The first five atom37 places (N, CA, C, CB, O) and aatype in JSON, in Angstrom:
{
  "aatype": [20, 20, 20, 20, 20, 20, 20, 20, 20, 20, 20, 20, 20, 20, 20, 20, 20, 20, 20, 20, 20, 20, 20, 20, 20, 20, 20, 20, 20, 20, 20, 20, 20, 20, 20, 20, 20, 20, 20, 20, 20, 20, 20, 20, 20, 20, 20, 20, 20, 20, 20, 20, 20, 20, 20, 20, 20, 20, 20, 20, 20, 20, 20, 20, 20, 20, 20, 20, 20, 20, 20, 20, 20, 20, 20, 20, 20, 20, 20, 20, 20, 20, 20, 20, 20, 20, 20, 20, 20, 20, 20, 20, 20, 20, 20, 20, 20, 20, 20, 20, 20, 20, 20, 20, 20, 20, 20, 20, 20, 20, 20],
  "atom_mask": [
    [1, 1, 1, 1, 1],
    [1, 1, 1, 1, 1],
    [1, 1, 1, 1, 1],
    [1, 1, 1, 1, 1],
    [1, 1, 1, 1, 1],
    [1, 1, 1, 1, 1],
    [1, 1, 1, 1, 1],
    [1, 1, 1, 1, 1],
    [1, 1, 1, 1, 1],
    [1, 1, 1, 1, 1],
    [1, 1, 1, 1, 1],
    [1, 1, 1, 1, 1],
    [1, 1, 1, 1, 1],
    [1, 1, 1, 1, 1],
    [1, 1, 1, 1, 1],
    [1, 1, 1, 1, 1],
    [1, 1, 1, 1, 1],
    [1, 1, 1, 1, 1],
    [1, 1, 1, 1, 1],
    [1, 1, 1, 1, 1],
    [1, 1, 1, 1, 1],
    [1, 1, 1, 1, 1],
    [1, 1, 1, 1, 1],
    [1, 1, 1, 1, 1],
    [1, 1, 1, 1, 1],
    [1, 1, 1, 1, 1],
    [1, 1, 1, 1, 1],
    [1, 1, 1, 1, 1],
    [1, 1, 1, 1, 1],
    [1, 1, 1, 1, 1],
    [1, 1, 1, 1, 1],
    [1, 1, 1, 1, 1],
    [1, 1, 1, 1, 1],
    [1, 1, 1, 1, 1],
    [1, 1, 1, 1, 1],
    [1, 1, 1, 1, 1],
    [1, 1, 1, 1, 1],
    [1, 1, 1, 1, 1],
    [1, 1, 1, 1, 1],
    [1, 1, 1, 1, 1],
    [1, 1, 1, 1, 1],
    [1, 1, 1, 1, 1],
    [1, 1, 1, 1, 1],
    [1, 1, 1, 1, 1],
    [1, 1, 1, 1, 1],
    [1, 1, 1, 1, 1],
    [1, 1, 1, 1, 1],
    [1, 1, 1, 1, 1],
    [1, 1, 1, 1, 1],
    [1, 1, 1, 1, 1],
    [1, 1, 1, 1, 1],
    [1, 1, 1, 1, 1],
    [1, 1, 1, 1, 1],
    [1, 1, 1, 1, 1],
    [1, 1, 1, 1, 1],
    [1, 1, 1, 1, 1],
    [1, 1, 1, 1, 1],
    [1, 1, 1, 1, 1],
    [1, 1, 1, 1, 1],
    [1, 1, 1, 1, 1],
    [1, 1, 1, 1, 1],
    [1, 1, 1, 1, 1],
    [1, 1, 1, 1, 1],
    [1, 1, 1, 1, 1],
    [1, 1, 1, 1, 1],
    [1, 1, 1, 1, 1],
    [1, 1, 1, 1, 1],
    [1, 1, 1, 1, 1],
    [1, 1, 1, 1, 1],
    [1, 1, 1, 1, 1],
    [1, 1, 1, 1, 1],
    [1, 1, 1, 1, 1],
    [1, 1, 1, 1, 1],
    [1, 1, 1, 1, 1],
    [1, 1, 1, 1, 1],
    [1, 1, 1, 1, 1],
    [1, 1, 1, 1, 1],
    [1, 1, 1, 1, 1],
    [1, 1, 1, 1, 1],
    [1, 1, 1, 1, 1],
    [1, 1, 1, 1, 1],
    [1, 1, 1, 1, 1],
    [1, 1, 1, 1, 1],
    [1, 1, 1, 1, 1],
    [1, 1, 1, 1, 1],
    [1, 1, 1, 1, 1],
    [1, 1, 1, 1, 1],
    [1, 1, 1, 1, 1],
    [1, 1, 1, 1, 1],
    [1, 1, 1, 1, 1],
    [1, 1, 1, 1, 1],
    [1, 1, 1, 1, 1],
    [1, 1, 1, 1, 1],
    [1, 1, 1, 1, 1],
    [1, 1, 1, 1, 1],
    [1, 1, 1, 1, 1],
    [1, 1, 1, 1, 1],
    [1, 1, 1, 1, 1],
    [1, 1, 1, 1, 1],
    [1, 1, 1, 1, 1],
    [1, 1, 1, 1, 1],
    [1, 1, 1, 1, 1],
    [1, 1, 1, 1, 1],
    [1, 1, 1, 1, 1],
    [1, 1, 1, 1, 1],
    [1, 1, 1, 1, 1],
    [1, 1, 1, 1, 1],
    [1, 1, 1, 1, 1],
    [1, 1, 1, 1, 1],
    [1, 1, 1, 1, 1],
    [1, 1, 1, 1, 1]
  ],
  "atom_positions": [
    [[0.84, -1.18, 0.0], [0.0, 0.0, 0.0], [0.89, 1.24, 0.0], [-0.96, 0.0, 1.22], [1.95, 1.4, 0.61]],
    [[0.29, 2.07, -0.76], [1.16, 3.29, -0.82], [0.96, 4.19, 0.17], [1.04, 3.99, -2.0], [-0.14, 4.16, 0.72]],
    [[1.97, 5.2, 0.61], [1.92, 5.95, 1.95], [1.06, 6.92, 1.56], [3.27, 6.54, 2.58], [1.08, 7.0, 0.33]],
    [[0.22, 7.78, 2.13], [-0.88, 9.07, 1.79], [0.38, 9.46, 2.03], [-2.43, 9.69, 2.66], [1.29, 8.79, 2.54]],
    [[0.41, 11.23, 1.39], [1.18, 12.07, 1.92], [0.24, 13.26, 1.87], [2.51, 12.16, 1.27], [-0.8, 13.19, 1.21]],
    [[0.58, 14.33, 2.53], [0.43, 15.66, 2.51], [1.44, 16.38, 1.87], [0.29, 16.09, 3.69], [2.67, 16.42, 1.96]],
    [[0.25, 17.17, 0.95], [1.29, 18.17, -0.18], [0.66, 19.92, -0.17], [1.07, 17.38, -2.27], [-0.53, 20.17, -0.36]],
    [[1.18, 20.43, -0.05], [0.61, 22.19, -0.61], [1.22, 22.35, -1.86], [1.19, 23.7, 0.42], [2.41, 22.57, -2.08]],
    [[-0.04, 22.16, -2.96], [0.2, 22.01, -4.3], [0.24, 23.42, -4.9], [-0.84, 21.11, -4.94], [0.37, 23.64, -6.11]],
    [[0.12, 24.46, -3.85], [0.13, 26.01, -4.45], [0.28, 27.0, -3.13], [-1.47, 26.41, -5.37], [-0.53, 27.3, -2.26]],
    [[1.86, 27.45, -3.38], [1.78, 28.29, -2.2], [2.92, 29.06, -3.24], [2.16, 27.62, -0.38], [3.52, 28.54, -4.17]],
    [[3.0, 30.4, -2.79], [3.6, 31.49, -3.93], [5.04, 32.12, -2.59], [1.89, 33.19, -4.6], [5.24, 31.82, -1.41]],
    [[5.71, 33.01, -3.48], [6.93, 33.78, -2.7], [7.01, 35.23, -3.59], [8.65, 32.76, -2.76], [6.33, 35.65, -4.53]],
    [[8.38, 35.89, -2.71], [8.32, 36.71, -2.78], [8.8, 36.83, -4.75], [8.95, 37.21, -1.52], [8.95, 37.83, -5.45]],
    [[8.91, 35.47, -5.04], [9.22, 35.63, -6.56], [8.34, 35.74, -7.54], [9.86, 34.73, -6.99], [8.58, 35.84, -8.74]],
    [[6.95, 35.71, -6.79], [5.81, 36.02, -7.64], [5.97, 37.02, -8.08], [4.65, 36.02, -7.18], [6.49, 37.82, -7.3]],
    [[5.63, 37.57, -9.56], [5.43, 38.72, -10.24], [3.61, 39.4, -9.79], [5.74, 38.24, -12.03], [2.57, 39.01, -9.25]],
    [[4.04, 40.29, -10.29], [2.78, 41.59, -9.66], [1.7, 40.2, -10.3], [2.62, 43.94, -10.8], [1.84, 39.3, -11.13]],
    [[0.42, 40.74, -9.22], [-0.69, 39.91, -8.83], [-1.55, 40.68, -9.92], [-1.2, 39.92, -7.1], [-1.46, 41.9, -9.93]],
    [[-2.36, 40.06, -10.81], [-3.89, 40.73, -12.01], [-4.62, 41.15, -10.66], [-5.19, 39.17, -13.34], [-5.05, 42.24, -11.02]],
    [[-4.92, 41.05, -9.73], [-5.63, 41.3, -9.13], [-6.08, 42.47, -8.66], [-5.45, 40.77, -8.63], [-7.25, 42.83, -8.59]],
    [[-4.43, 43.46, -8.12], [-4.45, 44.82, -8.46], [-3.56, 45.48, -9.15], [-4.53, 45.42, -7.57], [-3.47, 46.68, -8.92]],
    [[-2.91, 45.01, -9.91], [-2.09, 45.14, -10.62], [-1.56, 46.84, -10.77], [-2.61, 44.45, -11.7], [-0.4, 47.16, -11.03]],
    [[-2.48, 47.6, -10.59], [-2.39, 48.88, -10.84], [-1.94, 49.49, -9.53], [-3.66, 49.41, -11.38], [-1.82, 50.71, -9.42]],
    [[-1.66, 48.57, -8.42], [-0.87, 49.09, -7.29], [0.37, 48.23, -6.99], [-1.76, 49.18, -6.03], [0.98, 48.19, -5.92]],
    [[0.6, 47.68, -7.89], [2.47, 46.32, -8.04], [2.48, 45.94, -6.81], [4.54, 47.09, -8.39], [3.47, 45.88, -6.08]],
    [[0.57, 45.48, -6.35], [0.69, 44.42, -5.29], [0.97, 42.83, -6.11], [-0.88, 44.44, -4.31], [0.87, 42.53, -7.3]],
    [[1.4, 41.88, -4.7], [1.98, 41.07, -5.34], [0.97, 39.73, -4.32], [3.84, 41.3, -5.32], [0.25, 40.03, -3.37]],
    [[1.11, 38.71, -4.68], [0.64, 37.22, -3.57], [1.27, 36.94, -2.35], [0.91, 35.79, -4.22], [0.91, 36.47, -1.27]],
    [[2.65, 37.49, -2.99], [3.06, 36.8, -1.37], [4.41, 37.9, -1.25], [3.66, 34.57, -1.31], [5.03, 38.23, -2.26]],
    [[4.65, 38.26, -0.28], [6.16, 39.02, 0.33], [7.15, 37.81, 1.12], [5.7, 40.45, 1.75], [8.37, 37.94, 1.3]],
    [[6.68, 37.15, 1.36], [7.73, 36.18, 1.99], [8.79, 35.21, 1.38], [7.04, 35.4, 2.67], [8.77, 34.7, 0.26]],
    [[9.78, 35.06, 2.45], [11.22, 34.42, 1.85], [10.65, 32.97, 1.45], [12.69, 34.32, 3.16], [9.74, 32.41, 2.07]],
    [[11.43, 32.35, 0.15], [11.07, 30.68, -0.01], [11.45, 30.01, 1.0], [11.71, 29.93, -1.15], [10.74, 29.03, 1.26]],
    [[12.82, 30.3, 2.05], [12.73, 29.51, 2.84], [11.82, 29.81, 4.18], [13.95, 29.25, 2.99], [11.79, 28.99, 5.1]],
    [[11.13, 30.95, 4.24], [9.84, 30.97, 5.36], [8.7, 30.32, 4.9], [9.3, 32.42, 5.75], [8.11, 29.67, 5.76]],
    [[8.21, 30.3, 3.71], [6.89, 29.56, 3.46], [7.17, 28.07, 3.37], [6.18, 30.05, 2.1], [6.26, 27.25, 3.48]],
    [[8.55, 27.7, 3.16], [8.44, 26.23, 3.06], [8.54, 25.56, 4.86], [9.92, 25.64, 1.9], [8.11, 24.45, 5.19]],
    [[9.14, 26.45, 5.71], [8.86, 26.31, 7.2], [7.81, 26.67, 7.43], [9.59, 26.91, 8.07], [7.17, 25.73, 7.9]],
    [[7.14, 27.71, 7.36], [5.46, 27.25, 7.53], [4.61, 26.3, 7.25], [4.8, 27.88, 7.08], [3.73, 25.88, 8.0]],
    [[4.95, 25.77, 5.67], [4.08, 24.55, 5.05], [4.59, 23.11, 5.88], [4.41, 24.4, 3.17], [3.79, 22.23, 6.22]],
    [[6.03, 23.05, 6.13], [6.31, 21.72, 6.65], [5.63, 22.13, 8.55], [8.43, 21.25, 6.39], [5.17, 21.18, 9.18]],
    [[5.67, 23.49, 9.19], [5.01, 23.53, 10.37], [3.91, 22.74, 10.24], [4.69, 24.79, 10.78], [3.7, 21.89, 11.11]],
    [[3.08, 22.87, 9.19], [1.25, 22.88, 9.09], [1.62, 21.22, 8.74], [0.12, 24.18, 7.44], [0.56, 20.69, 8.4]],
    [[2.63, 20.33, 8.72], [2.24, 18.97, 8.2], [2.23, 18.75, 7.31], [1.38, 18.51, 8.35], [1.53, 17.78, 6.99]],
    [[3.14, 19.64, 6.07], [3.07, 19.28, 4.64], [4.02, 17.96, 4.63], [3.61, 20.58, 3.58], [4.81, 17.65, 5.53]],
    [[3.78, 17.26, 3.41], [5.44, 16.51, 3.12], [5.76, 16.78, 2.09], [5.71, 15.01, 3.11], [6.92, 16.5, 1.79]],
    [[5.12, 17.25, 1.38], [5.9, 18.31, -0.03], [5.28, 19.47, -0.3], [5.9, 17.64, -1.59], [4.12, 19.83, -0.09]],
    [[6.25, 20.02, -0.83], [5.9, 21.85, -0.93], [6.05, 21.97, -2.41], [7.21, 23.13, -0.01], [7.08, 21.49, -2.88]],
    [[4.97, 22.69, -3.47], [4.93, 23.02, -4.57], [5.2, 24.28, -4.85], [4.01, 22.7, -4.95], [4.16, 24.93, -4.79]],
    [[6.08, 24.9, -5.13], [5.97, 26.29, -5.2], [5.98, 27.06, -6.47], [6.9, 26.74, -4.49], [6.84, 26.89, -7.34]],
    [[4.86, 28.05, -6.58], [3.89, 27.62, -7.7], [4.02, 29.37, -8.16], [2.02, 26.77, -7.14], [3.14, 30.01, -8.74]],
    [[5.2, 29.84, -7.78], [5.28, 31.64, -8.01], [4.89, 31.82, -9.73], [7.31, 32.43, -7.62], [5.25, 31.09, -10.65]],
    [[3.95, 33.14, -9.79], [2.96, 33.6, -10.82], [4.05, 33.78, -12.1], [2.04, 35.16, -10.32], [4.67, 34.84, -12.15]],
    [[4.27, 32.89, -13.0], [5.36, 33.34, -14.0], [6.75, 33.13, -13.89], [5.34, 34.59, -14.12], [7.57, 33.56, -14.7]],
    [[7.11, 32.18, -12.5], [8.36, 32.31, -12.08], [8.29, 30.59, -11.2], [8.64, 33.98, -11.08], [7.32, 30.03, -10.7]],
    [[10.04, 30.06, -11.3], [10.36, 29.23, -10.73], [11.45, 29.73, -9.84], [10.55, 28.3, -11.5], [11.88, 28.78, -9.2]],
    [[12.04, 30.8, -9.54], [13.13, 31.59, -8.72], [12.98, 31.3, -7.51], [13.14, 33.04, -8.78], [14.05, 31.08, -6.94]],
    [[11.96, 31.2, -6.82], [11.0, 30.77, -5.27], [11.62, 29.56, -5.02], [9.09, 30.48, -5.36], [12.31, 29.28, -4.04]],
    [[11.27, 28.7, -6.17], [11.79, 27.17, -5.61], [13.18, 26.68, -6.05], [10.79, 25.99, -6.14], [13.46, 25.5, -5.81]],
    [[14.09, 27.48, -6.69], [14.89, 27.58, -7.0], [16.39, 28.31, -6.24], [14.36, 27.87, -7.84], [17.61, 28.16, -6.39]],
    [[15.59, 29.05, -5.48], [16.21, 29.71, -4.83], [16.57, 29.11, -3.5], [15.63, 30.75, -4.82], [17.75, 29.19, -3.17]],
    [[15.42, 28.32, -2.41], [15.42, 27.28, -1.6], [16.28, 26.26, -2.27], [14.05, 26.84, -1.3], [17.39, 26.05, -1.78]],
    [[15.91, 25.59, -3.32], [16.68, 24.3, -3.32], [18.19, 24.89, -3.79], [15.95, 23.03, -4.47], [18.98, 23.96, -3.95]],
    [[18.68, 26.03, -4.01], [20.03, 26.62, -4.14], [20.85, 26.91, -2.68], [19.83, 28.01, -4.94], [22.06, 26.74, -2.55]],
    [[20.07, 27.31, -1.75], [20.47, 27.23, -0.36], [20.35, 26.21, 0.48], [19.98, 28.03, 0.22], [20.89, 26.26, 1.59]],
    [[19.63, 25.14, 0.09], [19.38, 23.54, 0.64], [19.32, 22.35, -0.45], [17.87, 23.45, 1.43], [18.5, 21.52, -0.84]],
    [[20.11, 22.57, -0.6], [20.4, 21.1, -2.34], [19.96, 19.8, -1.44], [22.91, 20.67, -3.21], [19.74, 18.85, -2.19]],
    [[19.79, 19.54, -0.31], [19.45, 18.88, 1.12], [18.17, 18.51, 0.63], [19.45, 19.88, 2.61], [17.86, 17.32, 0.77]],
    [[17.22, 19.41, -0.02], [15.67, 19.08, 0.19], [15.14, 18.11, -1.07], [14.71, 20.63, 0.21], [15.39, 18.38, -2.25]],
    [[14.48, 17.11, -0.71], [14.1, 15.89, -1.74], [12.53, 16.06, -1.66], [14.67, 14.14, -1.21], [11.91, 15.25, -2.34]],
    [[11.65, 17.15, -0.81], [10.5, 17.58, -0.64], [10.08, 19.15, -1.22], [10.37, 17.4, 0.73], [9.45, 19.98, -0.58]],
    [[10.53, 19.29, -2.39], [10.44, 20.49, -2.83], [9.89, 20.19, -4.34], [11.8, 21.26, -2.67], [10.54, 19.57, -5.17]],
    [[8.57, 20.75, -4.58], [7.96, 20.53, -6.49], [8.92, 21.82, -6.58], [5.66, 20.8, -7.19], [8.89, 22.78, -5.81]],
    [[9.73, 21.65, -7.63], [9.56, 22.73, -8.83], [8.32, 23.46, -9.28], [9.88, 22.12, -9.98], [7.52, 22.64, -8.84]],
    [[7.75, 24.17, -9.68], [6.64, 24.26, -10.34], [6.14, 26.29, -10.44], [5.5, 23.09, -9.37], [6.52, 27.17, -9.68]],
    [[5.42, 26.38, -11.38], [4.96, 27.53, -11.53], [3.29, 27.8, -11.88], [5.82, 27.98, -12.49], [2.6, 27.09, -12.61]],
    [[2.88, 28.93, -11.2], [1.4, 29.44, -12.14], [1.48, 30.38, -13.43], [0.39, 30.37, -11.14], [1.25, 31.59, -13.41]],
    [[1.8, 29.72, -14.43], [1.44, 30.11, -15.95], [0.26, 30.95, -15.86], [1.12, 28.82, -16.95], [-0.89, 30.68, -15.52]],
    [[1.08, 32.59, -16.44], [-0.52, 33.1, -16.37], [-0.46, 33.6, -18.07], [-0.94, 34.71, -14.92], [0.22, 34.47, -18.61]],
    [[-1.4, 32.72, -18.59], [-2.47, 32.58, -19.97], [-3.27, 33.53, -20.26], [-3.43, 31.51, -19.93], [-4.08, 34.03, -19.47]],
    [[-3.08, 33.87, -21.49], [-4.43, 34.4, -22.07], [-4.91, 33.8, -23.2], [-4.38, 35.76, -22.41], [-4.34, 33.69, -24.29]],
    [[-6.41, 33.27, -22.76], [-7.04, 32.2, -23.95], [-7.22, 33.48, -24.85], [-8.74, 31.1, -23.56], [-7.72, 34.56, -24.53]],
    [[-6.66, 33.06, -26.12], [-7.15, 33.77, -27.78], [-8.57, 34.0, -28.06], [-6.77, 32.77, -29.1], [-8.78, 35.04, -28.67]],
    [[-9.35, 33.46, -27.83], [-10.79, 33.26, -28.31], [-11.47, 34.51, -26.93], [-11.43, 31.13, -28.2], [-11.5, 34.04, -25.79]],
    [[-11.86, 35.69, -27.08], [-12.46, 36.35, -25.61], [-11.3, 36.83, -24.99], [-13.24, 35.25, -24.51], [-11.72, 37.77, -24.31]],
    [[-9.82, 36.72, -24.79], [-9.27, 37.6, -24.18], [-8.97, 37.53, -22.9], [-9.8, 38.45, -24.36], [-8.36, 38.43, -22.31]],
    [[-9.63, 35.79, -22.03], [-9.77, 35.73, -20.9], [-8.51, 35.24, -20.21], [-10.82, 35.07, -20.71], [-8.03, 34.2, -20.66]],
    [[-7.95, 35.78, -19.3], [-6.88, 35.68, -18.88], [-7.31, 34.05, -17.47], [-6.36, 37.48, -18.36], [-8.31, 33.9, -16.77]],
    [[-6.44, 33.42, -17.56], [-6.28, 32.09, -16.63], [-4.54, 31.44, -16.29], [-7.22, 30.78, -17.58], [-3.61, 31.13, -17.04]],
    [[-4.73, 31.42, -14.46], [-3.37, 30.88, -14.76], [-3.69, 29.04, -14.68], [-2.08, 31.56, -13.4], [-4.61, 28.31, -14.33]],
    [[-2.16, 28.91, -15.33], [-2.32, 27.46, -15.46], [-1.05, 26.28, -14.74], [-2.42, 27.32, -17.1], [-0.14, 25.71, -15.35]],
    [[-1.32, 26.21, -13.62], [-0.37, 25.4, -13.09], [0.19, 24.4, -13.5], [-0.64, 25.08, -12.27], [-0.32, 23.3, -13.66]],
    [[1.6, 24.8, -13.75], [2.61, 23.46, -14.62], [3.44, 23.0, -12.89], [4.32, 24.39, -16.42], [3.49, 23.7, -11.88]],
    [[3.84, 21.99, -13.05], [4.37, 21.4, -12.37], [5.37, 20.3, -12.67], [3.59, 21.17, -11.84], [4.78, 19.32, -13.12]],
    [[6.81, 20.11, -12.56], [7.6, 19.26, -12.39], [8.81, 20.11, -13.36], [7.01, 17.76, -12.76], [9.79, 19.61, -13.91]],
    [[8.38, 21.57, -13.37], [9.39, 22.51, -14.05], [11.1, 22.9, -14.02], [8.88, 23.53, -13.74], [11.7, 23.47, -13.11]],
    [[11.41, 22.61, -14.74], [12.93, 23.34, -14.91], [13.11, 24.41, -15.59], [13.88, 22.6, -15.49], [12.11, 24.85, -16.16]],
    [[14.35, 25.11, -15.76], [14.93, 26.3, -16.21], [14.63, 26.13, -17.74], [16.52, 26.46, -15.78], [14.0, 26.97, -18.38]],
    [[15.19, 24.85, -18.33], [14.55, 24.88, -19.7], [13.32, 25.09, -19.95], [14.69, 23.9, -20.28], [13.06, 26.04, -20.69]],
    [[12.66, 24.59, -19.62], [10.67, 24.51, -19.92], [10.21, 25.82, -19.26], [9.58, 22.92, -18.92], [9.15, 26.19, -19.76]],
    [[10.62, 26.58, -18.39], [9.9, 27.63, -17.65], [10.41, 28.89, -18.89], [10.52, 27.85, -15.71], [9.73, 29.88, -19.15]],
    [[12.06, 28.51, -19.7], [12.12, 29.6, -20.41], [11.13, 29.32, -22.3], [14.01, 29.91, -20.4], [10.98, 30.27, -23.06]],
    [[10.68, 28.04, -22.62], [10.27, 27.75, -23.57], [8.73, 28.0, -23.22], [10.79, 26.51, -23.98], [8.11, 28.18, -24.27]],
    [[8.04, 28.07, -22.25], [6.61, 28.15, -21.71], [6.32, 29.7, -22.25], [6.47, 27.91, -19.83], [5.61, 29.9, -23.24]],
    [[7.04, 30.9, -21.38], [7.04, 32.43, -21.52], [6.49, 32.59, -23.11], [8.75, 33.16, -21.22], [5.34, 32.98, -23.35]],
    [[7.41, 32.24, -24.12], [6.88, 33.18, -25.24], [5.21, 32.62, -25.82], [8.16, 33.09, -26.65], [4.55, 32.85, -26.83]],
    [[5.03, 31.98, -24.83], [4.07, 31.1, -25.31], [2.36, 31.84, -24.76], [4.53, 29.42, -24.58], [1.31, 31.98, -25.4]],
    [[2.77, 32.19, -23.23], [1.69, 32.6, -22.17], [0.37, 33.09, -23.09], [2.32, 33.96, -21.08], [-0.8, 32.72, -23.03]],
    [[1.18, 34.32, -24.18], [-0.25, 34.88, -24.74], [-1.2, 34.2, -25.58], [-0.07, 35.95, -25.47], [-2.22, 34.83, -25.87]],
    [[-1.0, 32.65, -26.17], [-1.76, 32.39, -26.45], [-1.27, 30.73, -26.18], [-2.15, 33.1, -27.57], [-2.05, 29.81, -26.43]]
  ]
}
């Protein structure tokens, strides 16, 4: 039988780029260091941490650059999309990301 685990499949850092949300004040999701949110998530009982910064893998990149130690860390980013058809903007969570694919994804976002 396989072990359950606990995962936070979306938690952001201070490497998130400005938030659509208010964009018109370069508020952002999160202000905090990658290595404080991944000590909060393992506080709360995570066993893996996804870190899922808006357009960016630098968050989880940046942790596993100061702890090459951690075997509980997703790579991963929120792709933020704009569907062609309407104009509607959606992000789209990729996961199991590297430096190659996060720079081949970008020219892609607008459509």
């Amino acid at each position: 039988m396989m072990p359950m685990l606990r995962a936070d499949l979306h938690v952001h850092s201070c490497h998130s780029r400005v938030s659509g949300t208010l964009s018109f004040l370069g508020s952002r999701d999160c202000y905090s260091k990658p290595a404080d949110v991944y000590r909060v998530a393992k506080a709360r009982g995570m066993d893996l941490v996804a870190f899922t910064d808006h357009d960016s893998i630098g968050g989880a990149l940046e942790l596993l650059n100061d702890r090459p130690d951690l075997e509980d860390v997703i790579v991963a980013e929120e792709v933020s999309c704009r569907l062609p058809d309407g104009g509607l903007d959606v992000h789209l969570g990729v996961y199991g990301m590297t430096e190659a694919l996060h720079r081949d994804v970008q020219p892609l976002r607008g459509n």
